[in-house]
C-alpha cells in the first residue's frame, strides 16, 4: 500500500511512514494511492463472517501486504475486540451502536487500531516511542485506553486542569502503566501549543523518539471503514436500499464510509448530519466552502468550524469528468440542527421507541428523518457515536430521569487519579520528559 499527500499526488510514502508522520510535510493529508475493491463474493457472503473476520478481510484488501497476514490478524484481533451491534428502532430506522469500547465512543476503534499498528511498525526499534497527545477530553480517553499496555510505547496526555468532566479525567488519569497524565494549568490551546513546541525542540526529539496520535492519522480512519460492512451485514434484506447517516464534526467517520463505499460497500447514499456548525451541509447546498469559527453546542464533539477531513472528501470526489461538487452531492446529502431540535429529538426517540439516544446520535436521527421524507423506501443506519452516559448532565436534564451508567465507566469513579500538575511553561514539560523518558 502506498499513500500520497492530497497536496502532491506524486509524493508517495509507505503505510509505516504515513502512520509515524501523521501529516505530510506539505500540510496535505495522506490518502491511499489506490482504493481496491472487495471481491464480489465477500459482499454476498457477508452474513457468514464475524465482525473480526470482516475487519481482517477489509484491512487485508486495503493494506495490500503492507504488513504480513499473520501480523495483521494479530493487530485486528487486539484492536477490534468489542461488537458494533445494530439496534432496530423500526424497519426503516436503525442505530449502529459504536460505543461498546473502553471509552464509550467510536473513537475507540481508531485509537486501538492506531496503537496496534504503531506497536507493530515499532517492533524492531530499540528505543521506546513516546506519544504526546493534547486533549480536551474525548480523544484522550480513547487514546489512553487504546495504547494501554502496548509494548514499546508510552503515552503522555496533556489536558487542561478543571476543563474536562470528572469521569473523563478519570479515563485519562487512572490507568497508570505506560500512560502518564499531565494536568496543565491552562486551556486546551495551551496543551496543544506545548505539544507543538515539544515536536519543534531539536534536543528533545534527538533524545526521545516522539510521535503524535493526531486525529487525522490515516491509521485512525482505516478501522472506521470496517463497521460500515458490519452494519450492512446486519440490516440488508436484499432489496431495500441502505443509507448511512453520520453525525459529523471533523468528518473522519463519514470519510471512512466513503472509502468503504469505494471498496464495494453497497451503500445507496450517505447523509452528513451536523449541529449548527454546518459548513459542510452549506457546501453541499451552495457549492461554497466557507470555514468559520466553531460555536459551542450540546453535541460538542461536532463543534468544528473547518473540518480537517473535508480535504479528503474533496480528494475522493475530484474527477476529470464532472465537478467535484456534482460528484459529492450525488452521494451525500447534508442536514443541520439546533440544540433545541436536538433536545426534542432525544425526547421523541425516548417516547416513541423507548431508546436513549445521545445528542450526536439525535442530530443523526433528525437528518435521517428529513431524508426519509423524500426517500421513504430505504433502510437508514444512524451511527450512534457515543454512549448517552458520556453526556450525563445534559441527558438527565433533557429526559428528566436518571441515565444508566455502564459498569466500566462507573468503576472509574473509585480509582485514584494520578496526574502531574504543570504550568504552561515549556521548560517545565521539557525537563519532565527528559527526567522520565530520556
Ligand atoms: C469525534 C466525535 C464525532 C465526530 O466525528 P468525526 O469523525 O470527527 O466527524 C461525533 N460524535 C462523537 C461522540 C465524537 O466523539
Short mmCIF file of C-alpha atoms and ligand atoms in Angstrom, two decimals:
data_model
loop_
_atom_site.label_atom_id
_atom_site.label_comp_id
_atom_site.label_asym_id
_atom_site.label_seq_id
_atom_site.Cartn_x
_atom_site.Cartn_y
_atom_site.Cartn_z
CA UNK A 1 0.00 0.00 0.00
CA UNK A 2 1.24 3.46 -0.90
CA UNK A 3 -0.20 6.78 0.18
CA UNK A 4 0.02 10.22 -1.37
CA UNK A 5 -0.39 13.68 0.04
CA UNK A 6 -3.60 15.41 -1.10
CA UNK A 7 -1.33 18.35 -1.99
CA UNK A 8 1.09 16.34 -4.11
CA UNK A 9 -0.06 13.05 -5.57
CA UNK A 10 3.35 12.13 -6.89
CA UNK A 11 4.90 12.13 -3.44
CA UNK A 12 4.26 8.56 -2.28
CA UNK A 13 5.07 7.10 1.13
CA UNK A 14 4.71 3.69 2.78
CA UNK A 15 1.99 2.98 5.33
CA UNK A 16 4.61 2.95 8.10
CA UNK A 17 5.82 6.41 7.13
CA UNK A 18 2.28 7.79 6.86
CA UNK A 19 1.44 6.45 10.31
CA UNK A 20 4.54 7.77 12.08
CA UNK A 21 4.49 11.12 10.30
CA UNK A 22 0.76 11.67 10.72
CA UNK A 23 0.80 14.69 8.40
CA UNK A 24 2.79 15.12 5.18
CA UNK A 25 5.32 17.97 5.28
CA UNK A 26 3.34 19.91 2.67
CA UNK A 27 0.38 20.02 5.12
CA UNK A 28 -1.89 17.94 2.92
CA UNK A 29 -3.40 14.72 4.22
CA UNK A 30 -2.39 11.15 3.44
CA UNK A 31 -4.74 9.18 1.21
CA UNK A 32 -4.39 5.68 -0.24
CA UNK A 33 -2.97 5.93 -3.75
CA UNK A 34 -5.44 3.32 -4.86
CA UNK A 35 -8.61 2.04 -3.17
CA UNK A 36 -9.05 -1.63 -4.09
CA UNK A 37 -12.44 -3.36 -4.43
CA UNK A 38 -13.51 -6.22 -2.18
CA UNK A 39 -14.15 -9.44 -4.13
CA UNK A 40 -17.84 -9.69 -5.15
CA UNK A 41 -18.39 -12.87 -3.16
CA UNK A 42 -17.26 -11.07 0.00
CA UNK A 43 -20.43 -8.96 -0.12
CA UNK A 44 -22.63 -11.96 -0.95
CA UNK A 45 -21.11 -13.96 1.89
CA UNK A 46 -21.10 -11.16 4.48
CA UNK A 47 -23.65 -12.89 6.74
CA UNK A 48 -21.19 -15.74 7.23
CA UNK A 49 -18.39 -13.52 8.52
CA UNK A 50 -17.91 -12.37 12.11
CA UNK A 51 -17.09 -8.68 12.71
CA UNK A 52 -13.41 -9.58 13.26
CA UNK A 53 -13.34 -11.57 10.03
CA UNK A 54 -14.89 -8.65 8.14
CA UNK A 55 -12.32 -6.30 9.68
CA UNK A 56 -9.48 -8.60 8.68
CA UNK A 57 -10.71 -9.05 5.09
CA UNK A 58 -11.22 -5.30 4.58
CA UNK A 59 -7.85 -4.47 6.15
CA UNK A 60 -6.06 -7.12 4.12
CA UNK A 61 -7.54 -5.79 0.88
CA UNK A 62 -6.84 -2.13 1.66
CA UNK A 63 -3.36 -2.61 3.12
CA UNK A 64 -2.22 -4.79 0.19
CA UNK A 65 0.55 -6.60 2.00
CA UNK A 66 1.87 -3.59 3.94
CA UNK A 67 2.11 -5.97 6.88
CA UNK A 68 2.18 -9.80 6.75
CA UNK A 69 -1.18 -11.53 7.13
CA UNK A 70 -0.40 -13.27 10.42
CA UNK A 71 0.64 -9.95 11.97
CA UNK A 72 -2.42 -8.20 10.56
CA UNK A 73 -4.58 -10.93 12.06
CA UNK A 74 -2.98 -10.16 15.42
CA UNK A 75 -3.50 -6.38 15.02
CA UNK A 76 -7.18 -6.85 14.14
CA UNK A 77 -7.91 -9.30 16.93
CA UNK A 78 -6.40 -6.97 19.53
CA UNK A 79 -7.93 -3.76 18.14
CA UNK A 80 -11.42 -4.89 17.13
CA UNK A 81 -12.33 -6.77 20.29
CA UNK A 82 -15.79 -5.37 21.03
CA UNK A 83 -19.01 -5.54 18.99
CA UNK A 84 -20.82 -2.99 16.81
CA UNK A 85 -24.47 -4.08 17.12
CA UNK A 86 -27.35 -2.52 15.20
CA UNK A 87 -30.43 -1.61 17.26
CA UNK A 88 -33.76 -1.51 15.43
CA UNK A 89 -35.99 1.49 16.13
CA UNK A 90 -38.34 0.43 13.33
CA UNK A 91 -37.84 -1.21 9.94
CA UNK A 92 -36.59 1.97 8.30
CA UNK A 93 -34.58 3.40 11.16
CA UNK A 94 -31.65 1.54 12.70
CA UNK A 95 -28.96 2.63 15.12
CA UNK A 96 -25.38 1.37 14.79
CA UNK A 97 -24.03 1.41 18.35
CA UNK A 98 -20.36 2.33 18.16
CA UNK A 99 -19.94 2.86 21.89
CA UNK A 100 -19.15 -0.60 23.22
CA UNK A 101 -15.41 0.06 23.52
CA UNK A 102 -13.46 1.11 26.62
CA UNK A 103 -14.03 4.88 26.32
CA UNK A 104 -17.66 4.51 25.16
CA UNK A 105 -17.21 6.31 21.84
CA UNK A 106 -16.48 5.29 18.26
CA UNK A 107 -13.01 6.82 18.58
CA UNK A 108 -12.00 3.61 20.38
CA UNK A 109 -11.87 1.82 17.01
CA UNK A 110 -9.41 4.33 15.56
CA UNK A 111 -7.30 4.64 18.70
CA UNK A 112 -6.97 0.88 19.23
CA UNK A 113 -6.08 0.16 15.62
CA UNK A 114 -3.56 3.01 15.56
CA UNK A 115 -1.96 1.69 18.77
CA UNK A 116 -1.60 -1.82 17.35
CA UNK A 117 -0.26 -0.62 14.01
CA UNK A 118 2.29 1.67 15.69
CA UNK A 119 3.34 -1.11 18.01
CA UNK A 120 3.79 -3.43 15.02
CA UNK A 121 5.84 -0.96 12.98
CA UNK A 122 7.84 -0.07 16.08
CA UNK A 123 8.77 -3.67 16.89
CA UNK A 124 12.37 -3.56 15.63
CA UNK A 125 13.26 -0.24 17.22
CA UNK A 126 15.44 -0.39 20.27
CA UNK A 127 14.14 2.87 21.71
CA UNK A 128 10.69 3.37 23.16
CA UNK A 129 8.23 5.54 21.29
CA UNK A 130 6.71 8.38 23.32
CA UNK A 131 3.37 9.64 22.10
CA UNK A 132 2.32 13.14 23.09
CA UNK A 133 -1.38 13.97 22.99
CA UNK A 134 -3.21 17.15 23.88
CA UNK A 135 -6.87 16.56 24.65
CA UNK A 136 -9.97 18.47 25.59
CA UNK A 137 -11.42 15.18 26.87
CA UNK A 138 -12.81 12.74 24.35
CA UNK A 139 -9.85 11.82 22.18
CA UNK A 140 -7.53 11.47 25.17
CA UNK A 141 -9.73 8.82 26.78
CA UNK A 142 -9.83 6.72 23.62
CA UNK A 143 -6.08 7.11 23.04
CA UNK A 144 -5.22 6.28 26.67
CA UNK A 145 -7.34 3.12 26.61
CA UNK A 146 -6.15 2.22 23.10
CA UNK A 147 -2.44 2.36 23.95
CA UNK A 148 -2.77 0.96 27.47
CA UNK A 149 -0.13 -1.77 27.97
CA UNK A 150 1.02 -1.61 24.35
CA UNK A 151 4.65 -2.83 24.34
CA UNK A 152 7.35 -0.34 23.35
CA UNK A 153 5.05 2.67 23.51
CA UNK A 154 4.47 5.24 26.23
CA UNK A 155 1.77 7.86 26.12
CA UNK A 156 1.82 11.31 27.70
CA UNK A 157 -1.54 13.05 27.83
CA UNK A 158 -1.81 16.79 28.37
CA UNK A 159 -5.20 18.04 29.49
CA UNK A 160 -6.49 21.40 30.74
CA UNK A 161 -6.99 21.44 34.50
CA UNK A 162 -10.63 21.79 35.55
CA UNK A 163 -11.89 21.75 31.95
CA UNK A 164 -12.72 18.07 31.49
CA UNK A 165 -15.57 16.27 33.25
CA UNK A 166 -14.71 14.23 36.39
CA UNK A 167 -15.28 10.88 34.67
CA UNK A 168 -13.34 11.98 31.59
CA UNK A 169 -10.48 12.97 33.89
CA UNK A 170 -10.51 9.50 35.44
CA UNK A 171 -10.30 7.97 31.97
CA UNK A 172 -7.06 9.92 31.44
CA UNK A 173 -5.51 9.67 34.88
CA UNK A 174 -6.39 6.33 36.44
CA UNK A 175 -4.81 3.83 34.05
CA UNK A 176 -1.17 4.15 35.01
CA UNK A 177 1.31 1.67 33.48
CA UNK A 178 2.54 3.20 30.20
CA UNK A 179 0.01 6.07 30.32
CA UNK A 180 1.00 9.32 32.07
CA UNK A 181 -1.26 12.32 32.54
CA UNK A 182 -0.14 15.93 32.81
CA UNK A 183 -2.70 18.32 34.25
CA UNK A 184 -1.88 21.63 32.65
CA UNK A 185 -2.86 24.85 34.42
CA UNK A 186 -4.19 26.42 31.26
CA UNK A 187 -6.55 25.85 28.34
CA UNK A 188 -6.75 23.15 25.69
CA UNK A 189 -4.98 25.55 23.32
CA UNK A 190 -2.10 25.79 25.82
CA UNK A 191 -1.87 21.98 25.85
CA UNK A 192 -1.76 21.91 22.08
CA UNK A 193 0.88 24.65 21.96
CA UNK A 194 3.05 22.69 24.41
CA UNK A 195 2.85 19.55 22.27
CA UNK A 196 3.73 21.54 19.17
CA UNK A 197 6.70 23.11 20.90
CA UNK A 198 7.94 19.69 22.01
CA UNK A 199 8.00 18.46 18.40
CA UNK A 200 9.90 21.56 17.30
CA UNK A 201 12.51 21.22 20.05
CA UNK A 202 15.62 19.75 18.41
CA UNK A 203 17.39 18.49 21.54
CA UNK A 204 14.21 16.82 22.80
CA UNK A 205 13.49 14.96 19.59
CA UNK A 206 17.12 13.88 19.39
CA UNK A 207 16.94 12.27 22.82
CA UNK A 208 13.40 10.89 22.78
CA UNK A 209 11.53 9.24 19.90
CA UNK A 210 8.43 11.40 19.83
CA UNK A 211 5.25 10.84 17.84
CA UNK A 212 1.67 12.05 17.90
CA UNK A 213 -1.72 10.36 17.87
CA UNK A 214 -3.27 13.01 15.72
CA UNK A 215 -6.91 12.63 14.73
CA UNK A 216 -6.04 12.90 11.05
CA UNK A 217 -3.66 9.92 11.18
CA UNK A 218 -4.65 7.50 8.41
CA UNK A 219 -4.49 4.56 10.82
CA UNK A 220 -7.46 6.00 12.70
CA UNK A 221 -9.54 6.23 9.53
CA UNK A 222 -8.90 2.70 8.23
CA UNK A 223 -10.68 0.72 11.01
CA UNK A 224 -13.69 3.03 10.82
CA UNK A 225 -14.45 1.57 7.40
CA UNK A 226 -14.82 -1.92 8.92
CA UNK A 227 -18.06 -1.28 10.79
CA UNK A 228 -19.90 0.00 7.74
CA UNK A 229 -19.69 -3.52 6.29
CA UNK A 230 -20.59 -4.99 9.68
CA UNK A 231 -23.69 -2.77 9.90
CA UNK A 232 -24.72 -3.52 6.31
CA UNK A 233 -24.49 -7.23 7.10
CA UNK A 234 -26.93 -6.81 9.97
CA UNK A 235 -29.63 -4.86 8.11
CA UNK A 236 -29.54 -5.84 4.42
CA UNK A 237 -32.72 -7.53 3.19
CA UNK A 238 -31.57 -7.95 -0.40
CA UNK A 239 -33.90 -5.34 -1.86
CA UNK A 240 -34.31 -2.18 0.24
CA UNK A 241 -31.59 0.44 -0.39
CA UNK A 242 -29.39 1.07 2.66
CA UNK A 243 -28.35 4.62 3.55
CA UNK A 244 -25.85 5.69 6.22
CA UNK A 245 -26.43 8.76 8.35
CA UNK A 246 -23.28 10.08 10.00
CA UNK A 247 -23.24 12.71 12.77
CA UNK A 248 -20.12 14.65 11.82
CA UNK A 249 -17.53 17.05 13.18
CA UNK A 250 -14.18 16.56 11.51
CA UNK A 251 -15.80 14.14 9.02
CA UNK A 252 -13.41 11.26 9.67
CA UNK A 253 -16.25 8.84 10.22
CA UNK A 254 -18.03 9.86 7.03
CA UNK A 255 -14.78 9.73 5.04
CA UNK A 256 -14.22 6.17 6.27
CA UNK A 257 -17.71 5.31 4.99
CA UNK A 258 -16.86 6.78 1.60
CA UNK A 259 -13.71 4.66 1.48
CA UNK A 260 -15.80 1.57 2.34
CA UNK A 261 -18.16 2.59 -0.49
CA UNK A 262 -15.24 2.74 -2.94
CA UNK A 263 -14.26 -0.73 -1.76
CA UNK A 264 -17.69 -2.05 -2.70
CA UNK A 265 -19.97 -1.39 0.29
CA UNK A 266 -23.48 -1.43 -1.24
CA UNK A 267 -24.49 1.91 0.29
CA UNK A 268 -27.21 3.73 -1.61
CA UNK A 269 -26.46 7.16 -0.14
CA UNK A 270 -24.72 8.99 2.72
CA UNK A 271 -26.20 11.66 4.96
CA UNK A 272 -23.94 14.23 6.63
CA UNK A 273 -25.62 15.38 9.85
CA UNK A 274 -24.28 18.34 11.83
CA UNK A 275 -25.27 20.77 14.56
CA UNK A 276 -25.28 24.48 13.69
CA UNK A 277 -21.58 24.17 12.83
CA UNK A 278 -22.77 23.35 9.34
CA UNK A 279 -20.06 24.34 6.87
CA UNK A 280 -20.30 21.01 5.03
CA UNK A 281 -24.13 20.92 4.68
CA UNK A 282 -23.81 24.53 3.48
CA UNK A 283 -21.22 23.49 0.91
CA UNK A 284 -23.49 20.67 -0.29
CA UNK A 285 -26.27 23.25 -0.73
CA UNK A 286 -24.36 26.09 -2.35
CA UNK A 287 -21.08 24.70 -3.65
CA UNK A 288 -19.24 27.20 -1.47
CA UNK A 289 -16.96 26.07 1.33
CA UNK A 290 -16.77 28.80 3.94
CA UNK A 291 -14.97 27.72 7.14
CA UNK A 292 -15.76 29.81 10.20
CA UNK A 293 -15.08 29.71 13.97
CA UNK A 294 -16.99 26.94 15.73
CA UNK A 295 -19.85 27.55 18.14
CA UNK A 296 -20.41 25.53 21.33
CA UNK A 297 -23.41 23.14 21.21
CA UNK A 298 -24.97 20.17 23.02
CA UNK A 299 -23.30 17.80 20.56
CA UNK A 300 -19.91 19.30 21.32
CA UNK A 301 -17.73 16.63 19.67
CA UNK A 302 -19.09 18.04 16.40
CA UNK A 303 -18.30 21.69 17.15
CA UNK A 304 -15.90 22.09 14.27
CA UNK A 305 -15.70 25.14 12.02
CA UNK A 306 -13.19 23.84 9.49
CA UNK A 307 -13.40 20.02 9.34
CA UNK A 308 -9.97 18.51 8.80
CA UNK A 309 -11.18 15.62 6.65
CA UNK A 310 -13.05 17.83 4.17
CA UNK A 311 -9.83 17.84 2.12
CA UNK A 312 -10.04 14.05 1.92
CA UNK A 313 -13.68 14.23 0.81
CA UNK A 314 -12.78 16.66 -1.97
CA UNK A 315 -9.97 14.34 -2.98
CA UNK A 316 -12.30 11.32 -3.16
CA UNK A 317 -14.81 13.14 -5.36
CA UNK A 318 -12.45 15.03 -7.64
CA UNK A 319 -12.72 13.77 -11.19
CA UNK A 320 -11.90 14.82 -14.69
CA UNK A 321 -15.44 14.10 -15.90
CA UNK A 322 -17.57 16.43 -13.82
CA UNK A 323 -17.28 18.93 -11.00
CA UNK A 324 -16.29 17.76 -7.52
CA UNK A 325 -19.45 19.33 -6.11
CA UNK A 326 -21.72 17.48 -8.58
CA UNK A 327 -19.95 14.26 -7.74
CA UNK A 328 -20.20 14.76 -4.00
CA UNK A 329 -23.85 15.80 -3.95
CA UNK A 330 -24.76 12.67 -5.92
CA UNK A 331 -23.53 10.58 -2.95
CA UNK A 332 -24.06 12.82 0.11
CA UNK A 333 -26.92 14.96 1.43
CA UNK A 334 -26.39 17.37 4.31
CA UNK A 335 -28.68 18.48 7.15
CA UNK A 336 -28.06 20.65 10.22
CA UNK A 337 -29.95 21.11 13.51
CA UNK A 338 -30.08 23.43 16.53
CA UNK A 339 -29.70 22.34 20.16
CA UNK A 340 -33.41 22.93 20.68
CA UNK A 341 -34.27 20.50 17.86
CA UNK A 342 -31.69 18.03 19.17
CA UNK A 343 -33.16 18.00 22.68
CA UNK A 344 -36.65 17.49 21.25
CA UNK A 345 -35.38 14.57 19.16
CA UNK A 346 -33.83 12.94 22.25
CA UNK A 347 -37.24 13.16 23.97
CA UNK A 348 -39.11 11.95 20.89
CA UNK A 349 -36.91 8.88 20.39
CA UNK A 350 -37.25 8.07 24.07
CA UNK A 351 -41.04 8.40 23.99
CA UNK A 352 -41.66 6.72 20.63
CA UNK A 353 -39.06 3.94 20.67
CA UNK A 354 -38.07 3.64 24.35
CA UNK A 355 -34.49 4.14 23.26
CA UNK A 356 -31.99 6.54 24.78
CA UNK A 357 -30.06 8.34 22.07
CA UNK A 358 -27.36 10.91 22.97
CA UNK A 359 -27.05 14.38 21.37
CA UNK A 360 -24.79 13.38 18.44
CA UNK A 361 -26.98 10.43 17.53
CA UNK A 362 -30.08 12.62 17.90
CA UNK A 363 -28.72 15.01 15.27
CA UNK A 364 -28.33 11.95 13.05
CA UNK A 365 -31.88 10.84 13.82
CA UNK A 366 -33.27 14.21 12.68
CA UNK A 367 -31.25 14.13 9.47
CA UNK A 368 -32.39 10.62 8.64
CA UNK A 369 -35.99 11.59 9.30
CA UNK A 370 -35.67 14.54 6.92
CA UNK A 371 -34.03 12.43 4.22
CA UNK A 372 -36.64 9.69 4.51
CA UNK A 373 -39.47 12.18 3.91
CA UNK A 374 -38.21 12.22 0.32
CA UNK A 375 -36.91 8.64 0.28
CA UNK A 376 -39.25 6.56 2.43
CA UNK A 377 -38.37 3.19 0.96
CA UNK A 378 -34.89 2.97 2.48
CA UNK A 379 -33.25 1.40 5.50
CA UNK A 380 -31.37 4.15 7.31
CA UNK A 381 -28.50 3.42 9.66
CA UNK A 382 -27.68 6.19 12.14
CA UNK A 383 -24.15 5.97 13.50
CA UNK A 384 -24.55 6.38 17.27
CA UNK A 385 -21.09 7.73 18.04
CA UNK A 386 -21.10 7.65 21.86
CA UNK A 387 -22.90 6.23 24.89
CA UNK A 388 -25.55 8.51 26.47
CA UNK A 389 -23.79 8.25 29.86
CA UNK A 390 -20.92 10.31 28.40
CA UNK A 391 -23.31 13.27 28.39
CA UNK A 392 -24.90 12.52 31.74
CA UNK A 393 -25.86 16.02 32.95
CA UNK A 394 -27.37 17.11 29.62
CA UNK A 395 -29.19 13.82 29.13
CA UNK A 396 -30.71 13.82 32.61
CA UNK A 397 -31.79 17.43 32.24
CA UNK A 398 -33.39 16.75 28.85
CA UNK A 399 -35.12 13.48 29.78
CA UNK A 400 -35.82 14.41 33.41
CA UNK A 401 -34.75 10.99 34.60
CA UNK A 402 -31.55 9.19 35.61
CA UNK A 403 -29.34 7.70 32.88
CA UNK A 404 -27.81 4.30 33.39
CA UNK A 405 -24.01 4.37 33.69
CA UNK A 406 -22.23 1.31 32.24
CA UNK A 407 -20.20 -0.63 34.74
CA UNK A 408 -16.86 0.08 33.06
CA UNK A 409 -17.44 3.82 33.37
CA UNK A 410 -18.90 3.73 36.88
CA UNK A 411 -15.93 1.68 38.12
CA UNK A 412 -13.59 4.54 37.17
CA UNK A 413 -15.09 6.85 39.78
CA UNK A 414 -13.45 4.78 42.55
CA UNK A 415 -9.99 4.63 41.01
CA UNK A 416 -7.34 7.05 42.21
CA UNK A 417 -6.36 9.95 39.97
CA UNK A 418 -2.66 10.10 39.22
CA UNK A 419 -1.60 13.24 37.37
CA UNK A 420 1.31 15.65 37.44
CA UNK A 421 0.25 19.26 37.82
CA UNK A 422 2.19 21.52 35.49
CA UNK A 423 2.28 25.15 34.36
CA UNK A 424 2.14 26.23 30.71
CA UNK A 425 5.92 26.83 30.72
CA UNK A 426 7.54 24.68 28.05
CA UNK A 427 10.74 24.35 30.09
CA UNK A 428 8.78 22.51 32.77
CA UNK A 429 7.40 19.98 30.28
CA UNK A 430 10.80 19.53 28.69
CA UNK A 431 12.63 18.77 31.94
CA UNK A 432 9.84 16.40 32.99
CA UNK A 433 10.12 14.48 29.70
CA UNK A 434 13.90 14.38 29.94
CA UNK A 435 13.76 13.11 33.50
CA UNK A 436 11.35 10.26 32.79
CA UNK A 437 11.92 9.23 29.18
CA UNK A 438 15.47 10.16 28.11
C1 LIG B 1 -15.48 12.71 17.42
C2 LIG B 1 -16.94 12.56 17.55
C3 LIG B 1 -17.83 12.87 16.49
C4 LIG B 1 -17.35 13.46 15.19
O1 LIG B 1 -16.69 12.52 14.39
P1 LIG B 1 -15.86 12.96 13.11
O2 LIG B 1 -15.24 11.74 12.60
O3 LIG B 1 -14.87 13.98 13.58
O4 LIG B 1 -16.85 13.57 12.15
C5 LIG B 1 -19.18 12.64 16.66
N1 LIG B 1 -19.66 12.16 17.82
C6 LIG B 1 -18.86 11.87 18.86
C7 LIG B 1 -19.46 11.37 20.13
C8 LIG B 1 -17.47 12.04 18.76
O5 LIG B 1 -16.69 11.76 19.82
#
